[in-house]
Coordinates of C-alpha atoms in Angstrom, one line a residue:
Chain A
X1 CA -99.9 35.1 11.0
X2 CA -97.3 34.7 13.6
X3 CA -95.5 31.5 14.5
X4 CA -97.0 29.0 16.4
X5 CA -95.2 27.7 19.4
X6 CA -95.4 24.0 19.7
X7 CA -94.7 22.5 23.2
X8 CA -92.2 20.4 23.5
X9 CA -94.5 17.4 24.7
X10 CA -95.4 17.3 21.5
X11 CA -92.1 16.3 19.8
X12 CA -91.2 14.0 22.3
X13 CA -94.4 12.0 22.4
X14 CA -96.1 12.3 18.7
X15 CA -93.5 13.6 16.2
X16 CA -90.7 11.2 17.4
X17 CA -92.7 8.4 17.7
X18 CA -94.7 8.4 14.5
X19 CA -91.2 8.4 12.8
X20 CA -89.7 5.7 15.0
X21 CA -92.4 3.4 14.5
X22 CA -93.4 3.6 10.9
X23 CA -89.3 2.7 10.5
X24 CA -89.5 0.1 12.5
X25 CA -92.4 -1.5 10.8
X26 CA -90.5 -1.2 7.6
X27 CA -87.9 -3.0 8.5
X28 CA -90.1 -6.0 10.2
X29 CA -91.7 -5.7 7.0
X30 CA -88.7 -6.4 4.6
X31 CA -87.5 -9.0 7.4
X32 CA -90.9 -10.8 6.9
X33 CA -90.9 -10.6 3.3
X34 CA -87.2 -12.3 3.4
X35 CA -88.6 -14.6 5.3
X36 CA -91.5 -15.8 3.3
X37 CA -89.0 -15.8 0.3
X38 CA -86.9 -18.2 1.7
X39 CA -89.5 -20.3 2.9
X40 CA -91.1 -20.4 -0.6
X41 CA -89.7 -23.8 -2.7
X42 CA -90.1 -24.0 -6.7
X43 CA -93.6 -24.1 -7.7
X44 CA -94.4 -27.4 -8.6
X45 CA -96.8 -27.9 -11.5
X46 CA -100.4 -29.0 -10.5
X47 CA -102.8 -29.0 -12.7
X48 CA -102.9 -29.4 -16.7
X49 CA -103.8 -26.0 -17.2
X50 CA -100.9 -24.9 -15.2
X51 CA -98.4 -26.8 -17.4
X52 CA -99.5 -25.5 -20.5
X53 CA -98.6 -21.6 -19.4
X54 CA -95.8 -23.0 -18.2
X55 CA -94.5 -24.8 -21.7
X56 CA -96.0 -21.6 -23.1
X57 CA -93.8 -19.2 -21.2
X58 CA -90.4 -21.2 -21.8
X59 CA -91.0 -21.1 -25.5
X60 CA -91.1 -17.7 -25.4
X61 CA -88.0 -17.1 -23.3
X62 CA -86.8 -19.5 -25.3
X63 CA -87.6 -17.5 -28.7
X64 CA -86.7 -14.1 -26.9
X65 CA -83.3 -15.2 -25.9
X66 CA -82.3 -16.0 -29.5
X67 CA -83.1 -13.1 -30.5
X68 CA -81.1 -11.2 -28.2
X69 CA -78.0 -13.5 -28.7
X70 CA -78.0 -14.3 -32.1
X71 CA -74.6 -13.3 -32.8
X72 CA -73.0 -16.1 -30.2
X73 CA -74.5 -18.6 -32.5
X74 CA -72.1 -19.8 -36.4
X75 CA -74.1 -19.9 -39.0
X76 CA -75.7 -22.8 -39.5
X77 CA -76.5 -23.6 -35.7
X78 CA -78.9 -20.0 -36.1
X79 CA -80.6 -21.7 -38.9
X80 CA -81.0 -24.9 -37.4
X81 CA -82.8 -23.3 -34.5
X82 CA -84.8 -20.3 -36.2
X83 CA -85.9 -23.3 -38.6
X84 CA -86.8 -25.3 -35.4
X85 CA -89.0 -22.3 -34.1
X86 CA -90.5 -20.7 -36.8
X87 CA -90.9 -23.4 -40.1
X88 CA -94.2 -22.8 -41.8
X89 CA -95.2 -26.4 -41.2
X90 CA -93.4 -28.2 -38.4
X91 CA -91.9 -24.9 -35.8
X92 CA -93.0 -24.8 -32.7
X93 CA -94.0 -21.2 -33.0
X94 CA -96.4 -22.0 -35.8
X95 CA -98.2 -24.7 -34.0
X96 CA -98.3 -22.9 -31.0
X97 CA -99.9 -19.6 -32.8
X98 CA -102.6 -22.3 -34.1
X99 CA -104.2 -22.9 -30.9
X100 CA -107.5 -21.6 -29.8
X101 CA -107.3 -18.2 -27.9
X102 CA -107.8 -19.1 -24.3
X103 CA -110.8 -18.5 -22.8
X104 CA -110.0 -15.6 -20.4
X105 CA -111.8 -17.2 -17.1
X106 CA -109.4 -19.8 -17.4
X107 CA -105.9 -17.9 -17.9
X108 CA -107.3 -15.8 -14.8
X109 CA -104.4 -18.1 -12.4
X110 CA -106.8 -17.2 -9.2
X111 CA -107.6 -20.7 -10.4
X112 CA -104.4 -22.6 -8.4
X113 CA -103.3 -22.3 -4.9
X114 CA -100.5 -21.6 -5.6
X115 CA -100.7 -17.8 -7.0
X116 CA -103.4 -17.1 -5.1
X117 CA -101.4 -17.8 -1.6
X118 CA -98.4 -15.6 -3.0
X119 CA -101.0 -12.7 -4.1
X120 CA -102.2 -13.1 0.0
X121 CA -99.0 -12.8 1.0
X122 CA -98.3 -9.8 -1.3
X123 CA -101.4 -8.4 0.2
X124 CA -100.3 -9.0 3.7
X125 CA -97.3 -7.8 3.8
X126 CA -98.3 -4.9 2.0
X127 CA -102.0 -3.1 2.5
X128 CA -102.4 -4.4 5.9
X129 CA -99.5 -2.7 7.4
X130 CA -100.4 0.9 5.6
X131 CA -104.2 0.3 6.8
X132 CA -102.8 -0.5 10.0
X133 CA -100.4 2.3 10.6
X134 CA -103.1 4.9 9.6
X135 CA -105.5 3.7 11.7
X136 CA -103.4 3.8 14.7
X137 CA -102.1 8.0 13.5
X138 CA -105.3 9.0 12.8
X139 CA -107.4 7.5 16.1
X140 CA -104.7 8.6 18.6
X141 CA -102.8 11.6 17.2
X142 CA -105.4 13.6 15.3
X143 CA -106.6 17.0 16.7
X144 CA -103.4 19.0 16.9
X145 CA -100.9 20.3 14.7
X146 CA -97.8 18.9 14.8
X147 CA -95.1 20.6 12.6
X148 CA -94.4 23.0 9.7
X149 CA -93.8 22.3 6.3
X150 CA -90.7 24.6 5.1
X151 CA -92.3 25.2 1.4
X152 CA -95.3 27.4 0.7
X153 CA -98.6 25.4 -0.7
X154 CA -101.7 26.5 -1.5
X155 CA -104.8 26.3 -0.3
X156 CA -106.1 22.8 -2.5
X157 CA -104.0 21.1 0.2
X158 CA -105.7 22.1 3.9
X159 CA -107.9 19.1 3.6
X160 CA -105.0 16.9 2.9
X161 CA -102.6 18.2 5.3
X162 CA -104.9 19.5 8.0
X163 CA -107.4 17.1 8.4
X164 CA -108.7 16.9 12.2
X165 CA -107.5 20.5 13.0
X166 CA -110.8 22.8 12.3
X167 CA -109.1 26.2 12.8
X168 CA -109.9 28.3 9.5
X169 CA -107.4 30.7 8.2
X170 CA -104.7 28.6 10.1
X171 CA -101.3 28.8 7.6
X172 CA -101.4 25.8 5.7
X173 CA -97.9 25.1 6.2
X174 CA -99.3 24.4 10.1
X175 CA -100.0 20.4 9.4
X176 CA -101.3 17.3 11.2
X177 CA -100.1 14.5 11.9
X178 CA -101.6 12.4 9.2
X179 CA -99.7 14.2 7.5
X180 CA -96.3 13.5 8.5
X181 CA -97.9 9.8 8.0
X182 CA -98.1 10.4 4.1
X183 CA -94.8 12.7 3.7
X184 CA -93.2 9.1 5.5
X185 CA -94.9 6.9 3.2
X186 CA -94.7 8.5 -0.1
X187 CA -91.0 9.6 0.9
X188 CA -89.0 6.9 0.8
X189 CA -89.0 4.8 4.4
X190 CA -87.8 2.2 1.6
X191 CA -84.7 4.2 -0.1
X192 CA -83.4 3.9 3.9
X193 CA -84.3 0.1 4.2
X194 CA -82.3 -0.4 1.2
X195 CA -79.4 1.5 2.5
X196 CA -79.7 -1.0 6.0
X197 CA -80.6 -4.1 4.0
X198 CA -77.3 -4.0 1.4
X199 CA -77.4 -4.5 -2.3
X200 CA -78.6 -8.2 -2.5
X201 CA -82.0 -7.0 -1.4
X202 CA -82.6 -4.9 -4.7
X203 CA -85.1 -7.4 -6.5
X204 CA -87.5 -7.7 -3.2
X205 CA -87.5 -4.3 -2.8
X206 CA -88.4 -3.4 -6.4
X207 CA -91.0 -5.6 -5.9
X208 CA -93.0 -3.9 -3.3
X209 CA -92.5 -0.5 -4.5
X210 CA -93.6 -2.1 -7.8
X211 CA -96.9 -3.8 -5.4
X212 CA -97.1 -0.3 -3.3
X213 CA -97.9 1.4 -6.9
X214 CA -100.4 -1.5 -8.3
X215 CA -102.2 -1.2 -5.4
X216 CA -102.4 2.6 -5.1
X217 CA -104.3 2.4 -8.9
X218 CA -106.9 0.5 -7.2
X219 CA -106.8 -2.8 -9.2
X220 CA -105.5 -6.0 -8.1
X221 CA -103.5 -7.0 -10.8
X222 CA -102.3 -10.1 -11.6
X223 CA -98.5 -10.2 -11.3
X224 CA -97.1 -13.1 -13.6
X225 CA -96.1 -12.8 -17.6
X226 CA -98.4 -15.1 -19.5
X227 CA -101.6 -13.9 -18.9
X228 CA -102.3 -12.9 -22.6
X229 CA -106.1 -13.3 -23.6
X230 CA -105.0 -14.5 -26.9
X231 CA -101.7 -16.2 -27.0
X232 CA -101.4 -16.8 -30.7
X233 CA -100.9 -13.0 -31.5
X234 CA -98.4 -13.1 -28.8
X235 CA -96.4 -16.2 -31.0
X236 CA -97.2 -14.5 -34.5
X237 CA -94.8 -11.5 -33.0
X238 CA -92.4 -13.5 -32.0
X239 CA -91.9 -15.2 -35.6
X240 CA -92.0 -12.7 -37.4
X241 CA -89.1 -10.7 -35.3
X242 CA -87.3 -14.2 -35.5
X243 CA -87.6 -14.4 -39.0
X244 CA -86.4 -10.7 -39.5
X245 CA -83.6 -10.8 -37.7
X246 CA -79.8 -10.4 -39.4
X247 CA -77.6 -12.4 -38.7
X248 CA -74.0 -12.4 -38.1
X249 CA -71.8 -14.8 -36.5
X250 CA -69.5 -12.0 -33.9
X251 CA -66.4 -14.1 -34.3
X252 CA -66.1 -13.1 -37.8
X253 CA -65.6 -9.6 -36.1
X254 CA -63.5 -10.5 -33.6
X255 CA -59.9 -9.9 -34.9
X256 CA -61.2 -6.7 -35.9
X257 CA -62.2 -5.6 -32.7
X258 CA -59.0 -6.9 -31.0
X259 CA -57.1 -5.3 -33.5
X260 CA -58.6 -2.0 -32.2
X261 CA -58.8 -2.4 -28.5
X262 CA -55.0 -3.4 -29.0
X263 CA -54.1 0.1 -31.0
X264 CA -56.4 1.8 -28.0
X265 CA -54.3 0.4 -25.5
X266 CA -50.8 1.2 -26.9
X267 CA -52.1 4.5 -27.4
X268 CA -52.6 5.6 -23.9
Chain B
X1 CA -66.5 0.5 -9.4
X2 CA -65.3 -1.6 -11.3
X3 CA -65.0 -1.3 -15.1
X4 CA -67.5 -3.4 -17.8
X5 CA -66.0 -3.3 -21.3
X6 CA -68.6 -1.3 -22.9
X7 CA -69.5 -0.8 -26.6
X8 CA -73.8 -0.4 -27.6
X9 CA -73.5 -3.8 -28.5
X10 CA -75.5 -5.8 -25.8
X11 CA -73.3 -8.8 -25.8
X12 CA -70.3 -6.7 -24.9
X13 CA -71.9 -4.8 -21.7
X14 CA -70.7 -7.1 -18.9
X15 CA -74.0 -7.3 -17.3
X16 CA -73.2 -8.0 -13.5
X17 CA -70.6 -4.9 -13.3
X18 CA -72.9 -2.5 -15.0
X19 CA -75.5 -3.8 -12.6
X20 CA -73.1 -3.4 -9.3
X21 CA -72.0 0.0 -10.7
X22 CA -75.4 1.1 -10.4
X23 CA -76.4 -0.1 -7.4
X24 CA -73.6 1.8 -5.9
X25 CA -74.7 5.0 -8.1
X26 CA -78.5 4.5 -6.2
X27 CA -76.6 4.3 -2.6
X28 CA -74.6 7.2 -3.5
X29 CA -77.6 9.3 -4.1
X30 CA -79.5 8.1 -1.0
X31 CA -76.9 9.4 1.0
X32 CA -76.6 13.0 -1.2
X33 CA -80.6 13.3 -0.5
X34 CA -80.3 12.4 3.0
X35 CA -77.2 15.4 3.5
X36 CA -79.0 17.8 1.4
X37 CA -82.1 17.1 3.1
X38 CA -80.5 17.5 6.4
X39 CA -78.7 20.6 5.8
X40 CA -81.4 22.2 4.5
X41 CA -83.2 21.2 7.6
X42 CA -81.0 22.3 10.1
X43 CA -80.0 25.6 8.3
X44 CA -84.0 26.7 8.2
X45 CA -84.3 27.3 4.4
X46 CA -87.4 28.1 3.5
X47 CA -89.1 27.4 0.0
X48 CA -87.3 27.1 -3.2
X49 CA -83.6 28.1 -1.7
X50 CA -84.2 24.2 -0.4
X51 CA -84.4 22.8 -3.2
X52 CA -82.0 24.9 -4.8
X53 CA -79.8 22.7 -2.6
X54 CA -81.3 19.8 -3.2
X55 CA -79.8 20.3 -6.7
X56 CA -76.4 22.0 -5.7
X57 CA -75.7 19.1 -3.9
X58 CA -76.9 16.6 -6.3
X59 CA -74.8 18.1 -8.9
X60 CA -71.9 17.6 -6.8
X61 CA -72.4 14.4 -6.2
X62 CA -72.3 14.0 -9.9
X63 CA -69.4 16.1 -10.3
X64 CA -67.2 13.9 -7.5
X65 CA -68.1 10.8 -9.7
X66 CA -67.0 12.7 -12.4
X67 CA -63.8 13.1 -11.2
X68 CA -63.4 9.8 -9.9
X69 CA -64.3 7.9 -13.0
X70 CA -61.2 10.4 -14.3
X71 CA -63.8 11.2 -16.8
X72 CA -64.2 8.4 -18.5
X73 CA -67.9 7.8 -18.5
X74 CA -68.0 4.9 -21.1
X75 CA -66.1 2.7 -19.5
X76 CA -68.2 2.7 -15.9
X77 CA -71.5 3.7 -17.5
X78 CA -74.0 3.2 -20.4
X79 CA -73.9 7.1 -21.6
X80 CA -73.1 10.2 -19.3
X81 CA -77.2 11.3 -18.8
X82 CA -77.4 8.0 -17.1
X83 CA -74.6 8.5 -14.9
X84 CA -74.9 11.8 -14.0
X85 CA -78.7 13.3 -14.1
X86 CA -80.9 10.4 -14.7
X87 CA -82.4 9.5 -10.5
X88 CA -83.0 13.4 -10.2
X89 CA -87.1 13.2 -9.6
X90 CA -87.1 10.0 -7.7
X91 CA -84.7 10.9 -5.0
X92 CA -86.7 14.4 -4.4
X93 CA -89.5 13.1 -2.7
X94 CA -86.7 11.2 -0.1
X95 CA -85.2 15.2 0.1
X96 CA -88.5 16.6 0.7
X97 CA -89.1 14.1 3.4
X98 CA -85.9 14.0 5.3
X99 CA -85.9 18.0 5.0
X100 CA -89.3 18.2 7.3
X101 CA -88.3 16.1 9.7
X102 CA -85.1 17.7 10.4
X103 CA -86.8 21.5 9.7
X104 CA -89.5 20.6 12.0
X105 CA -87.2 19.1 14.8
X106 CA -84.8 21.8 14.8
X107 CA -86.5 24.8 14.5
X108 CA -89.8 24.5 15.7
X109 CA -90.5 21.6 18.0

């Protein structure tokens, strides 16, 4: 099959434009999202339900993070607070791991306002631009073929890549428009944004690739940490890594290390 | 770059320069993707001989950090695979993008 020539109309006035605008709706998308950030205060605690995931969550930070920095602690100050945590009779561990497991209507948190307006927002700023910006390709640029894809594919991806165009035994490296759309999309608009945006943007923009992929598998899912059906398992795990942990207090080590780092530096 | 005291203990990784020395690694490739995918573009390679650049190029991106850490991957760095192969998959797809754009601009619109 021999090339196709393209007229130039058609760079000018579909190909360049797709690209311009899906870029600039990425970046009035991460400006909106800053936006909403900033607006967004601390999350005051509302309801009773509310506070007890909340007393819930900091003991477990609070049980992770000696764990992880055991050896900042002498001796006898690990003891004091492993004994605080985990004793059989009076830790807080152990009476937390006693409680009921909760009933899983109720650790659903569509229950307050308050997660339920950030999931809208998430939503927003997320689905209803994609749903927007493929409704607007596909009502006024579908029909033609717009470009060539360098790489040979196979046949599996004419639908994908050649939908609106009806011409059989057309090359499939001959594609639409949509599909400049999802090479866009899936490619990376957001590597660029990052690039624009500067390094103190790198949690937000986790986030919505992190939302972008939650949303492709179809379920909503709820974003936030303590949504465990049964909590008491979750506190059973932590004592028992608390109570198996060894510990040594790193200041015992420390001459030895400087000692080394020392020799390494007169060395070089 | 600046350097982190680094031994596999995680109290001695100095968290925030670890964290800034890969954020600048992540820029680093964005901008090797974007060149690759632009010379492949404008040059017309077809098929696999563009992403045989893809990874030329991305290897010597690795290799310039190579040189400029003087070799020393420990000290900038958790371990060398980190440094120098890990983000090899995710920054194709931003290759594979920029390369039909530029392809289809410059050779056949």
């Amino acid at each position: 099959m021999s090339d196709i020539l393209i007229d130039d109309r058609i760079r000018d006035w579909v190909f360049l434009p797709i690209i311009i605008v899906m870029f600039m709706i990425q970046m009035f998308r991460g400006l909106l999202t800053k936006y909403m950030d900033n607006r967004k205060t601390s999350q005051k605690v509302t309801s009773k339900a509310q506070l007890a995931e909340m007393i819930d969550k900091n003991i477990t930070q609070q049980s992770q993070r000696l764990a992880r920095l055991h050896g900042l602690l002498p001796d006898q100050s690990f003891k004091m607070k492993r004994a605080h945590l985990c004793d059989h009779e009076s830790g807080i561990l152990t009476k937390a791991s006693q409680k009921p497991a909760k009933d899983p209507m109720q650790s659903m948190s569509m229950m307050n306002p308050a997660a339920m307006a950030d999931m809208l927002k998430q939503n927003l700023s997320g689905i209803v631009f994609m749903a927007l910006q493929y409704q607007w390709v596909s009502y006024f640029f579908s029909g033609f073929v717009i470009g060539k894809v360098p790489f040979p594919l196979t046949q599996k991806f004419r639908t994908m890549l050649q939908r609106g165009v009806d011409v059989q035994n057309l090359d499939v490296r001959y594609i639409s428009s949509i599909s400049i759309y999802f090479v866009l999309l899936f490619g990376g608009l957001q590597k660029i944004q990052q690039l624009m945006f500067g390094d103190d943007n790198d949690e937000f923009v986790d986030d919505t690739q992190m939302q972008m992929q939650m949303q492709m598998m179809g379920m909503p899912t709820m974003p936030s940490l303590g949504q465990q059906n049964d909590p008491g398992k979750l506190f059973i795990a932590e004592r028992t890594r608390l109570e198996g942990v060894k510990h040594t207090f790193e200041l015992n080590k420390s001459q030895d290390k400087a000692m080394k780092s020392l020799k390494r530096f007169l060395m070089q | 770059m600046e350097e982190p005291k680094i031994e596999l203990d995680d109290l001695e990784v100095n968290q925030e320069r670890l964290k800034q020395n890969t954020n600048q690694l992540k820029n680093l490739r964005v901008y090797g993707s974007l060149n690759a995918g632009i010379i492949a573009g404008i040059l017309g390679m077809d098929g696999w001989i563009g992403i045989a650049i893809y990874v030329v190029i991305f290897l010597m991106v690795s290799a310039c950090l190579a040189i400029k850490m003087n070799f020393k991957v420990k000290e900038y760095f958790r371990s060398s695979y980190d440094a120098y192969y890990s983000g090899i998959g995710t920054d194709l797809l931003l290759f594979l993008m920029i390369w039909v754009i530029f392809h289809n601009l410059v050779n056949i619109l």
